[in-house]
Coordinates of N, CA and C in Angstrom, one line a residue:
Chain A
A1 N -5.3 17.8 -12.5 CA -5.5 17.5 -11.1 C -5.7 16.0 -10.5
Q2 N -5.4 16.0 -9.1 CA -5.6 14.8 -8.7 C -6.8 14.5 -8.4
T3 N -7.0 13.1 -8.5 CA -8.8 13.0 -8.0 C -8.5 11.3 -7.5
V4 N -9.6 11.3 -6.5 CA -9.7 10.0 -6.0 C -11.0 9.4 -6.2
T5 N -11.3 8.1 -6.6 CA -12.6 7.9 -6.9 C -12.8 6.4 -6.2
Q6 N -13.9 6.4 -5.4 CA -14.2 5.0 -4.8 C -15.6 4.6 -5.4
S7 N -15.7 3.9 -6.2 CA -16.9 3.3 -7.1 C -17.8 2.4 -6.1
Q8 N -17.6 2.0 -5.1 CA -18.8 1.4 -4.4 C -19.4 2.6 -3.2
P9 N -20.7 3.0 -3.6 CA -21.1 3.6 -2.6 C -21.5 3.2 -1.2
E10 N -22.0 1.7 -1.2 CA -22.2 0.9 -0.3 C -21.8 -0.5 -0.5
M11 N -21.4 -1.2 0.6 CA -20.9 -2.4 1.0 C -21.4 -3.2 2.1
S12 N -21.5 -4.5 1.8 CA -22.2 -5.0 3.2 C -21.2 -6.4 3.3
V13 N -21.2 -6.9 4.5 CA -20.2 -8.2 4.8 C -21.0 -8.7 6.0
Q14 N -20.5 -10.0 6.0 CA -21.1 -10.8 7.2 C -20.3 -11.0 8.4
E15 N -20.5 -10.7 9.9 CA -19.4 -10.6 10.6 C -18.5 -11.8 10.4
A16 N -17.4 -11.7 10.9 CA -16.3 -12.7 10.8 C -15.7 -12.9 9.2
E17 N -16.5 -12.4 8.3 CA -16.1 -12.5 6.8 C -14.9 -11.4 6.6
T18 N -14.8 -11.6 5.1 CA -13.5 -10.5 4.9 C -14.1 -9.4 3.5
V19 N -13.8 -8.3 3.5 CA -14.5 -7.5 2.5 C -13.4 -6.6 2.0
T20 N -13.4 -6.4 0.7 CA -12.3 -5.5 0.2 C -13.2 -4.2 -0.4
L21 N -12.6 -3.0 0.1 CA -13.4 -1.9 -0.4 C -12.2 -1.4 -1.6
S22 N -12.8 -0.8 -2.9 CA -11.7 -0.4 -3.7 C -11.7 1.2 -4.0
C23 N -10.6 1.8 -4.2 CA -10.1 3.1 -4.5 C -9.2 3.0 -5.7
T24 N -9.6 4.1 -6.5 CA -8.5 4.1 -7.6 C -8.3 5.6 -7.5
Y25 N -7.0 6.0 -8.0 CA -6.5 7.4 -7.9 C -5.9 8.4 -9.2
D26 N -5.8 9.2 -9.4 CA -5.2 9.6 -10.7 C -4.2 10.9 -10.3
T27 N -2.9 10.9 -10.5 CA -1.9 11.8 -10.3 C -0.4 11.4 -11.4
S28 N 0.0 12.5 -11.6 CA 1.1 12.4 -12.2 C 2.0 12.5 -11.4
E29 N 2.1 12.5 -10.1 CA 3.0 12.9 -9.0 C 4.0 11.3 -8.8
S30 N 5.0 11.1 -8.5 CA 5.6 9.9 -8.1 C 5.8 9.6 -6.7
D31 N 5.9 10.9 -5.9 CA 5.9 10.4 -4.5 C 4.6 11.1 -3.6
Y32 N 4.0 10.0 -3.0 CA 2.9 10.7 -2.4 C 2.4 9.5 -1.4
Y33 N 1.4 9.7 -0.5 CA 0.8 8.9 0.3 C -0.6 8.6 0.0
L34 N -1.1 7.6 0.6 CA -2.6 7.3 0.6 C -2.9 6.7 1.5
F35 N -4.4 7.0 2.0 CA -4.8 6.7 3.3 C -6.4 6.2 3.3
W36 N -6.6 5.2 4.2 CA -8.0 5.0 4.3 C -8.1 5.4 5.7
Y37 N -9.6 6.3 5.6 CA -10.2 6.7 6.9 C -11.2 6.2 7.4
K38 N -11.5 5.9 8.5 CA -12.9 5.4 9.0 C -13.6 6.3 9.6
Q39 N -15.0 6.7 9.3 CA -15.9 7.5 10.0 C -16.9 6.6 10.6
P40 N -17.2 6.5 11.9 CA -18.3 5.7 12.7 C -19.4 6.8 12.8
P41 N -20.9 6.3 13.1 CA -21.5 7.1 13.4 C -21.3 8.4 14.3
S42 N -20.4 8.4 14.8 CA -19.9 9.4 16.1 C -19.3 10.6 15.2
R43 N -19.0 10.4 13.5 CA -18.5 11.2 12.7 C -17.0 11.7 12.7
Q44 N -16.5 11.1 13.9 CA -15.0 11.2 14.4 C -14.5 10.7 13.0
M45 N -13.2 11.3 12.5 CA -12.4 10.9 11.5 C -11.3 10.1 12.0
I46 N -11.1 8.9 11.7 CA -10.1 8.0 12.5 C -9.0 7.3 11.0
L47 N -7.9 7.6 11.2 CA -6.8 6.9 10.3 C -6.8 5.6 10.4
V48 N -7.1 4.8 9.5 CA -7.3 3.1 9.6 C -5.5 2.5 9.2
I49 N -5.3 3.5 7.9 CA -3.9 2.7 7.6 C -3.5 3.7 6.7
R50 N -1.9 4.0 6.1 CA -1.3 4.7 5.2 C -0.3 4.0 4.5
Q51 N -0.2 4.6 3.5 CA 1.0 3.8 2.5 C 1.7 4.9 1.9
E52 N 2.7 4.5 1.7 CA 3.9 5.4 1.0 C 4.1 4.9 -0.1
A53 N 4.0 5.8 -1.5 CA 4.1 5.3 -2.6 C 5.3 4.7 -2.8
Y54 N 6.5 5.2 -2.3 CA 7.7 4.7 -2.4 C 8.2 3.1 -1.9
K55 N 7.1 3.0 -1.0 CA 7.5 1.4 -0.4 C 6.5 0.4 -1.2
Q56 N 7.1 -0.7 -1.5 CA 6.5 -1.5 -2.4 C 5.5 -2.7 -1.5
Q57 N 6.1 -2.6 -0.2 CA 5.4 -3.8 0.6 C 4.2 -2.9 0.9
N58 N 2.8 -4.0 1.0 CA 1.8 -3.4 1.4 C 1.7 -3.2 2.7
A59 N 0.9 -2.1 3.2 CA 0.6 -1.9 4.6 C -0.4 -2.6 5.3
T60 N 0.1 -2.8 6.6 CA -1.2 -4.0 7.1 C -1.0 -3.3 8.8
E61 N -2.2 -3.3 9.3 CA -2.3 -2.7 10.7 C -3.6 -3.8 11.4
N62 N -3.0 -4.6 11.7 CA -3.9 -5.8 12.4 C -5.2 -6.4 11.4
R63 N -6.2 -6.1 11.7 CA -7.0 -7.1 10.6 C -7.3 -6.0 9.0
F64 N -6.6 -4.9 9.1 CA -6.8 -4.0 7.8 C -5.4 -4.0 7.3
S65 N -5.7 -4.3 5.9 CA -4.4 -4.6 5.1 C -4.9 -3.8 3.5
V66 N -3.7 -3.3 2.9 CA -4.2 -3.0 1.6 C -3.6 -3.6 0.4
N67 N -4.0 -3.5 -0.6 CA -3.2 -4.0 -2.0 C -3.0 -2.5 -2.7
F68 N -1.8 -2.4 -2.8 CA -1.2 -1.0 -3.5 C -0.6 -1.6 -4.6
Q69 N -1.3 -0.9 -5.8 CA -0.9 -1.3 -7.1 C -0.6 -0.1 -7.8
K70 N 0.7 0.6 -8.0 CA 1.2 1.8 -8.2 C 0.9 2.0 -9.6
A71 N 1.3 1.0 -10.4 CA 1.3 1.2 -11.9 C -0.3 1.4 -12.5
A72 N -1.3 0.6 -11.5 CA -2.6 0.7 -11.9 C -3.4 1.7 -11.2
K73 N -2.6 2.5 -10.3 CA -3.1 3.6 -9.3 C -4.5 2.9 -8.8
S74 N -4.2 2.0 -8.0 CA -5.3 1.6 -7.3 C -4.7 1.0 -5.9
F75 N -5.9 1.3 -4.8 CA -5.4 1.1 -3.4 C -6.5 0.6 -2.6
S76 N -6.6 -0.5 -2.5 CA -8.2 -1.1 -1.9 C -7.7 -1.5 -0.6
L77 N -8.6 -1.5 0.0 CA -8.6 -2.0 1.6 C -9.5 -3.1 2.0
K78 N -8.6 -4.1 2.3 CA -9.1 -5.6 2.9 C -9.5 -5.4 4.6
I79 N -10.6 -5.9 4.9 CA -10.9 -6.1 6.3 C -11.0 -7.5 6.7
S80 N -10.2 -8.0 7.4 CA -10.5 -9.4 7.9 C -11.4 -9.7 8.8
D81 N -11.7 -10.8 9.1 CA -12.6 -11.1 10.4 C -13.4 -10.0 10.9
S82 N -14.3 -9.4 9.8 CA -15.1 -8.4 10.0 C -15.9 -8.4 11.3
Q83 N -15.7 -7.0 12.0 CA -16.5 -7.1 13.5 C -17.6 -5.9 13.1
L84 N -18.6 -6.0 14.1 CA -19.8 -5.2 14.2 C -19.1 -3.8 14.1
G85 N -18.1 -3.6 14.9 CA -17.5 -1.9 15.1 C -16.9 -1.7 13.7
D86 N -16.9 -2.5 12.7 CA -16.2 -1.9 11.7 C -17.1 -1.1 10.7
A87 N -18.5 -1.3 11.0 CA -19.6 -0.2 10.4 C -19.3 0.9 10.4
A88 N -19.1 1.6 9.3 CA -18.8 2.9 9.1 C -18.6 3.4 7.7
M89 N -18.4 4.7 7.6 CA -18.3 5.3 6.3 C -16.3 5.2 6.1
Y90 N -16.2 4.8 5.0 CA -14.8 4.6 4.8 C -14.1 5.5 3.7
F91 N -13.2 6.4 4.1 CA -13.1 7.2 2.7 C -11.5 6.8 2.4
C92 N -11.2 7.1 1.2 CA -9.7 6.9 0.7 C -9.3 8.2 0.5
A93 N -8.0 8.4 0.6 CA -7.6 9.8 0.5 C -6.1 9.7 0.0
Y94 N -5.7 10.8 -0.8 CA -4.5 11.1 -1.6 C -3.8 12.2 -0.9
T95 N -2.2 12.5 -1.0 CA -1.9 13.9 -1.0 C -0.2 13.5 -1.4
A96 N 0.2 14.7 -2.1 CA 1.3 14.3 -2.7 C 2.4 14.4 -1.5
E97 N 3.7 14.0 -1.8 CA 4.5 14.4 -1.0 C 4.8 15.8 -0.6
D98 N 5.0 16.0 0.7 CA 5.1 17.6 1.2 C 6.7 18.0 1.1
Y99 N 7.3 18.6 0.3 CA 8.4 19.0 0.3 C 8.3 20.2 0.8
G100 N 8.1 20.9 2.1 CA 7.8 22.0 2.6 C 7.3 23.2 2.1
G101 N 7.5 23.2 0.5 CA 6.5 24.4 0.2 C 5.4 23.8 -0.7
S102 N 5.5 22.5 -1.0 CA 4.1 22.3 -1.8 C 2.9 22.4 -0.4
Q103 N 1.7 21.9 -1.2 CA 0.7 22.2 -0.6 C 0.1 20.9 0.3
G104 N 0.5 19.9 -0.2 CA 0.1 18.6 0.4 C -1.1 18.4 1.0
N105 N -2.0 19.1 0.3 CA -3.5 19.0 0.6 C -4.0 17.4 0.5
L106 N -4.9 17.1 1.2 CA -5.4 15.9 1.4 C -6.7 15.8 0.1
I107 N -6.8 15.1 -0.6 CA -8.0 14.9 -1.4 C -8.6 13.3 -1.2
F108 N -9.9 13.5 -1.0 CA -10.9 12.4 -0.6 C -11.4 11.9 -1.7
G109 N -11.8 10.6 -1.5 CA -12.9 10.0 -2.6 C -14.3 10.3 -1.7
K110 N -15.4 9.9 -2.4 CA -16.7 10.1 -1.6 C -17.0 9.5 -0.8
G111 N -16.4 8.2 -0.8 CA -17.0 7.4 0.5 C -17.6 6.0 0.1
T112 N -17.4 5.0 1.1 CA -17.9 3.7 1.3 C -18.5 3.6 2.1
K113 N -19.8 3.2 2.3 CA -20.4 3.1 3.2 C -20.8 1.6 3.7
L114 N -19.8 1.1 5.0 CA -19.8 -0.5 5.2 C -20.8 -1.1 6.2
S115 N -21.9 -1.8 6.0 CA -22.3 -2.3 6.9 C -22.1 -3.8 7.2
V116 N -22.4 -3.9 8.4 CA -21.6 -5.4 8.9 C -22.8 -6.3 9.4
K117 N -23.1 -7.3 8.9 CA -24.4 -8.1 9.3 C -23.8 -9.3 10.5
P118 N -24.6 -9.2 11.3 CA -24.3 -10.3 12.6 C -24.8 -11.7 12.2
Chain B
E1 N -3.7 16.1 26.4 CA -4.0 15.3 25.3 C -4.2 16.2 23.9
A2 N -3.3 15.6 23.0 CA -3.4 16.3 21.7 C -4.6 16.2 20.9
Q3 N -5.0 17.3 20.4 CA -6.3 17.1 19.9 C -6.6 18.6 19.1
V4 N -7.4 18.6 18.4 CA -8.0 19.6 17.4 C -9.4 19.7 18.3
T5 N -9.8 21.1 18.4 CA -11.4 21.6 19.1 C -11.6 22.0 18.3
Q6 N -12.9 21.8 18.0 CA -14.0 22.7 16.9 C -15.2 23.3 17.8
N7 N -15.8 24.5 18.0 CA -16.8 24.7 18.4 C -17.6 25.8 17.5
P8 N -18.9 25.8 17.6 CA -19.5 24.9 18.4 C -19.9 23.4 17.7
R9 N -20.1 22.5 18.2 CA -20.4 21.0 17.8 C -21.8 21.2 16.6
Y10 N -22.9 21.8 17.3 CA -23.9 21.8 16.6 C -24.5 23.6 16.7
L11 N -24.9 23.8 15.6 CA -25.4 25.1 15.2 C -26.7 25.2 14.2
I12 N -27.5 26.0 14.5 CA -28.8 25.8 13.8 C -29.0 27.5 13.6
T13 N -28.9 28.1 12.3 CA -28.8 29.5 12.2 C -29.7 30.0 10.9
V14 N -30.0 31.4 10.9 CA -30.7 31.6 9.7 C -29.8 32.4 8.7
T15 N -30.5 32.2 7.6 CA -29.6 33.0 6.6 C -29.3 34.6 6.7
G16 N -28.1 34.9 6.6 CA -27.5 36.2 6.5 C -26.8 36.3 8.0
K17 N -27.3 35.4 9.0 CA -26.6 35.8 10.2 C -25.1 35.4 10.4
K18 N -24.2 36.2 10.7 CA -22.8 35.9 10.6 C -22.5 35.0 11.6
L19 N -22.0 34.2 11.3 CA -21.2 32.9 12.4 C -19.8 32.6 12.2
T20 N -18.9 32.4 13.2 CA -18.0 31.7 13.1 C -17.5 30.4 13.9
V21 N -17.1 29.5 13.3 CA -16.6 28.3 14.0 C -15.4 28.5 14.1
T22 N -14.8 28.1 15.5 CA -13.3 28.1 16.1 C -12.9 26.7 15.9
C23 N -11.7 26.7 15.9 CA -10.6 25.7 15.8 C -9.4 26.1 16.3
S24 N -8.8 25.2 17.1 CA -7.8 25.3 17.7 C -7.0 24.1 18.1
Q25 N -5.9 24.0 17.7 CA -5.2 22.6 18.1 C -4.0 22.9 19.4
N26 N -3.8 22.1 19.5 CA -2.3 22.0 21.1 C -1.4 21.4 20.5
M27 N -1.1 20.9 19.2 CA 0.2 20.5 18.9 C 1.0 21.1 18.1
N28 N 1.2 22.3 18.2 CA 2.2 23.2 17.5 C 2.2 22.7 16.1
H29 N 1.1 22.4 15.6 CA 1.3 22.1 13.9 C 1.1 23.4 13.0
E30 N 1.7 23.4 11.9 CA 2.0 24.4 11.2 C 0.7 24.8 10.2
Y31 N 0.4 23.4 9.5 CA -0.7 23.3 8.8 C -2.2 23.1 9.4
M32 N -3.1 23.9 9.0 CA -4.3 23.7 9.2 C -5.3 23.6 8.1
S33 N -6.4 23.2 8.3 CA -7.3 23.1 7.1 C -8.7 22.8 7.6
W34 N -9.7 23.4 6.7 CA -11.2 23.2 7.0 C -11.4 22.4 5.7
Y35 N -12.7 21.5 6.1 CA -13.1 20.5 5.2 C -14.7 20.8 5.4
R36 N -15.5 20.5 4.3 CA -17.2 20.2 4.5 C -17.5 18.9 4.0
Q37 N -18.4 18.2 4.5 CA -18.6 17.1 4.0 C -20.1 16.8 3.9
D38 N -20.4 16.5 2.8 CA -21.8 16.7 2.3 C -22.3 15.1 1.8
P39 N -23.2 14.6 2.0 CA -23.8 13.0 1.4 C -23.3 13.2 0.1
G40 N -22.7 11.8 -0.3 CA -22.3 11.5 -1.8 C -21.1 12.5 -2.3
L41 N -20.5 13.5 -1.7 CA -19.7 14.4 -2.1 C -18.3 13.9 -1.1
G42 N -18.3 13.4 -0.3 CA -17.1 13.1 0.3 C -16.6 14.4 1.1
L43 N -15.4 14.7 1.4 CA -14.8 15.9 2.1 C -14.3 16.7 1.0
R44 N -14.6 18.0 1.1 CA -14.1 19.0 0.2 C -13.1 20.1 1.2
Q45 N -12.4 20.3 0.5 CA -11.5 21.4 1.2 C -12.0 22.5 1.1
I46 N -12.1 23.6 2.0 CA -12.4 25.0 1.8 C -11.4 26.1 1.8
Y47 N -10.6 26.0 2.9 CA -9.5 26.7 3.0 C -8.1 25.9 3.8
Y48 N -7.2 26.5 3.6 CA -6.0 26.0 4.2 C -5.2 26.8 4.9
S49 N -4.2 26.6 5.7 CA -3.3 27.7 6.0 C -1.8 26.8 6.1
M50 N -0.9 27.5 5.7 CA 0.7 26.5 5.7 C 1.3 27.0 7.0
N51 N 0.7 28.0 7.7 CA 1.2 28.8 8.8 C 0.9 29.9 9.2
V52 N 1.1 30.7 10.0 CA 0.6 31.9 10.6 C 0.5 33.0 9.5
E53 N -0.6 33.8 9.3 CA -0.7 34.6 7.9 C -0.4 34.1 6.6
A54 N -0.8 32.7 6.6 CA -0.5 32.4 5.2 C -1.7 31.4 5.0
T55 N -2.6 31.9 4.1 CA -4.0 31.2 4.1 C -4.2 31.1 2.5
D56 N -5.0 30.0 2.0 CA -5.1 29.8 0.5 C -6.5 29.2 0.6
K57 N -6.8 29.1 -0.6 CA -8.5 28.5 -1.2 C -8.1 27.2 -1.6
G58 N -9.1 26.6 -1.2 CA -9.1 25.0 -1.1 C -10.1 25.0 -2.5
D59 N -10.7 24.0 -2.7 CA -11.8 23.6 -3.6 C -13.1 24.5 -3.6
V60 N -13.5 24.7 -2.5 CA -15.0 25.2 -2.3 C -15.0 26.4 -1.4
P61 N -14.2 27.4 -1.7 CA -14.0 28.5 -0.7 C -15.2 29.6 -0.6
E62 N -16.3 29.5 -1.8 CA -17.0 30.7 -1.9 C -17.9 30.5 -0.8
G63 N -18.1 31.9 -0.1 CA -18.8 32.1 1.1 C -18.3 31.9 2.5
Y64 N -17.1 31.9 2.5 CA -16.3 31.4 3.5 C -15.0 32.5 3.6
K65 N -14.5 32.8 4.9 CA -13.4 33.4 5.2 C -12.8 32.6 6.2
V66 N -11.4 32.9 6.2 CA -10.4 32.4 7.3 C -9.4 33.5 7.6
S67 N -8.9 33.2 9.0 CA -8.0 33.9 9.5 C -6.8 33.2 10.1
R68 N -5.9 33.3 10.2 CA -4.6 32.9 10.8 C -3.7 33.9 11.4
K69 N -4.1 34.3 12.8 CA -3.4 35.1 13.3 C -2.4 34.7 14.3
E70 N -2.5 33.4 14.8 CA -2.3 32.9 16.0 C -1.8 31.2 15.4
K71 N -0.7 30.7 15.8 CA -0.5 29.2 15.2 C -1.7 28.4 15.6
R72 N -2.2 28.4 16.5 CA -3.0 27.4 17.5 C -4.6 27.7 16.5
N73 N -4.7 28.7 16.3 CA -6.0 28.8 15.9 C -6.4 29.2 14.6
F74 N -7.4 28.8 13.7 CA -7.6 29.0 12.4 C -9.4 28.7 12.6
P75 N -9.9 30.0 12.8 CA -11.4 30.3 12.9 C -12.0 30.4 11.4
L76 N -13.3 29.6 11.1 CA -14.0 29.7 9.7 C -14.8 30.7 9.8
I77 N -15.1 31.6 9.0 CA -16.0 32.7 9.3 C -17.3 32.6 8.1
L78 N -18.4 32.6 8.3 CA -19.4 32.6 7.3 C -20.0 34.2 7.6
E79 N -19.7 34.7 6.6 CA -20.0 36.1 6.9 C -21.8 36.2 6.3
S80 N -22.0 35.7 5.7 CA -23.7 35.7 5.3 C -24.2 34.2 4.9
P81 N -24.4 33.5 5.9 CA -24.6 32.1 5.5 C -26.0 31.7 4.6
S82 N -25.6 31.1 3.9 CA -26.9 30.5 2.9 C -27.3 28.8 3.3
P83 N -28.5 28.4 2.9 CA -28.9 27.1 3.1 C -28.0 26.2 2.4
N84 N -27.4 26.5 1.3 CA -26.4 25.5 1.1 C -25.2 25.5 1.7
Q85 N -25.0 26.2 2.5 CA -23.8 26.1 3.8 C -24.2 25.0 4.7
T86 N -25.4 24.5 4.8 CA -25.8 23.6 5.6 C -24.8 22.3 5.3
S87 N -24.0 22.0 6.5 CA -23.2 20.7 6.2 C -22.3 20.4 7.4
L88 N -21.7 19.4 7.2 CA -20.6 19.0 8.4 C -19.1 19.4 8.3
Y89 N -18.8 20.3 9.1 CA -17.6 20.8 9.0 C -16.6 20.2 9.9
F90 N -15.1 20.1 9.0 CA -14.1 19.5 10.0 C -13.0 20.5 9.9
C91 N -12.4 20.8 10.8 CA -11.0 21.1 10.6 C -9.9 20.1 11.5
A92 N -8.8 20.4 10.6 CA -7.7 19.5 10.7 C -6.6 19.8 10.9
S93 N -5.5 19.3 11.5 CA -4.0 20.0 11.4 C -3.1 18.9 11.4
R94 N -2.0 19.2 10.9 CA -0.8 18.3 11.2 C 0.8 19.3 10.8
K95 N 1.6 18.8 11.4 CA 2.9 19.4 11.0 C 3.1 19.4 9.4
T96 N 4.2 20.3 9.1 CA 4.5 20.4 7.5 C 5.5 19.3 7.3
G97 N 6.1 19.5 6.1 CA 7.2 18.1 5.8 C 8.4 19.0 6.2
T98 N 9.5 18.3 5.9 CA 11.0 18.9 6.5 C 12.0 19.1 5.3
G99 N 11.0 19.5 4.2 CA 11.7 19.8 3.0 C 12.5 18.8 2.3
G100 N 11.9 18.2 1.6 CA 12.3 17.0 0.6 C 12.8 15.8 1.2
F101 N 12.5 15.6 2.2 CA 12.6 14.5 3.2 C 11.8 13.5 2.6
I102 N 11.6 12.3 2.0 CA 10.6 11.3 1.7 C 10.5 10.9 2.7
G103 N 9.2 10.5 3.0 CA 9.0 9.6 4.1 C 8.9 10.5 5.6
S104 N 9.1 11.6 5.5 CA 8.9 12.5 6.9 C 7.8 12.2 7.7
G105 N 7.0 11.5 7.2 CA 5.8 11.0 8.1 C 5.1 12.2 8.5
A106 N 4.9 13.6 7.7 CA 4.3 14.6 8.5 C 2.9 15.0 7.9
N107 N 2.6 14.0 7.1 CA 1.4 14.0 6.5 C 0.2 13.6 6.9
V108 N 0.2 13.2 8.2 CA -1.1 12.4 8.7 C -2.0 13.6 9.6
L109 N -2.8 13.8 9.1 CA -4.2 15.0 9.7 C -4.6 14.5 10.6
T110 N -4.9 15.3 11.9 CA -5.4 15.3 13.0 C -6.8 16.2 12.8
F111 N -7.8 15.3 13.1 CA -9.1 15.9 12.5 C -9.8 16.4 14.0
G112 N -10.7 17.3 14.2 CA -11.4 17.7 15.0 C -12.8 17.0 15.0
A113 N -13.4 16.9 15.9 CA -14.8 16.2 15.8 C -16.0 16.5 15.2
G114 N -15.8 17.6 14.6 CA -16.8 17.9 13.5 C -17.9 19.0 14.1
S115 N -18.5 20.0 13.1 CA -19.4 20.8 13.5 C -20.7 20.9 12.6
R116 N -21.5 20.3 13.1 CA -23.0 20.3 12.3 C -23.7 21.8 12.4
L117 N -23.6 22.1 11.0 CA -24.4 23.5 11.2 C -25.4 23.4 10.0
T118 N -26.7 23.9 10.5 CA -27.7 24.2 9.7 C -28.2 25.6 9.3
V119 N -28.5 26.1 8.2 CA -28.6 27.2 7.7 C -30.2 27.3 7.5
L120 N -31.0 27.8 8.2 CA -32.4 28.0 7.6 C -32.9 29.1 6.9

């Protein structure tokens, strides 16, 4: 069964600094997607970034980037120039490629709570 | 506006009193799913539906029922709620894949705003 592990329950970063959140996963599939979701105090689930496993290039979205290591099954999130608004719970998630008939269900890690200090 | 709408957003109820949390999406998505979120456990899937009249259990289905009679609606039913069902619930939807097309981009879930349920 696929699993997603976030080993850091809580992290803290100084405003304007860089922080990296860790995520590892276990799967026997070769085609899959990985995601980072942000959940601010409003509880809304917000997609931060997505990585397709068949792409070697790491995904980037403005100040957010990932370090995707397929062989190591690692998918870390780097937040550069941290802002107060980045304070939230961050969830790593995995889904296998959806070939129509397959489930394609999203599997979440337990989350990392990020605090940003002014 | 494309969205997933859940109701109620907040509910306090008592053990054994049947309740339904509604979920509706306006994006013509085939796939819909319910998750519950508990501290330290992340989000766990309760039930999902690949399309109308096609539902299946997720990881924590005990104590819940669902139905999918219409494409846009996917209600979550708690027939006899118990305190261990106190949780934050999310409904989500997405389009399904296009059958073997890698990178179809169909796997991004849109989430509802969440429903905070307390069972006393």
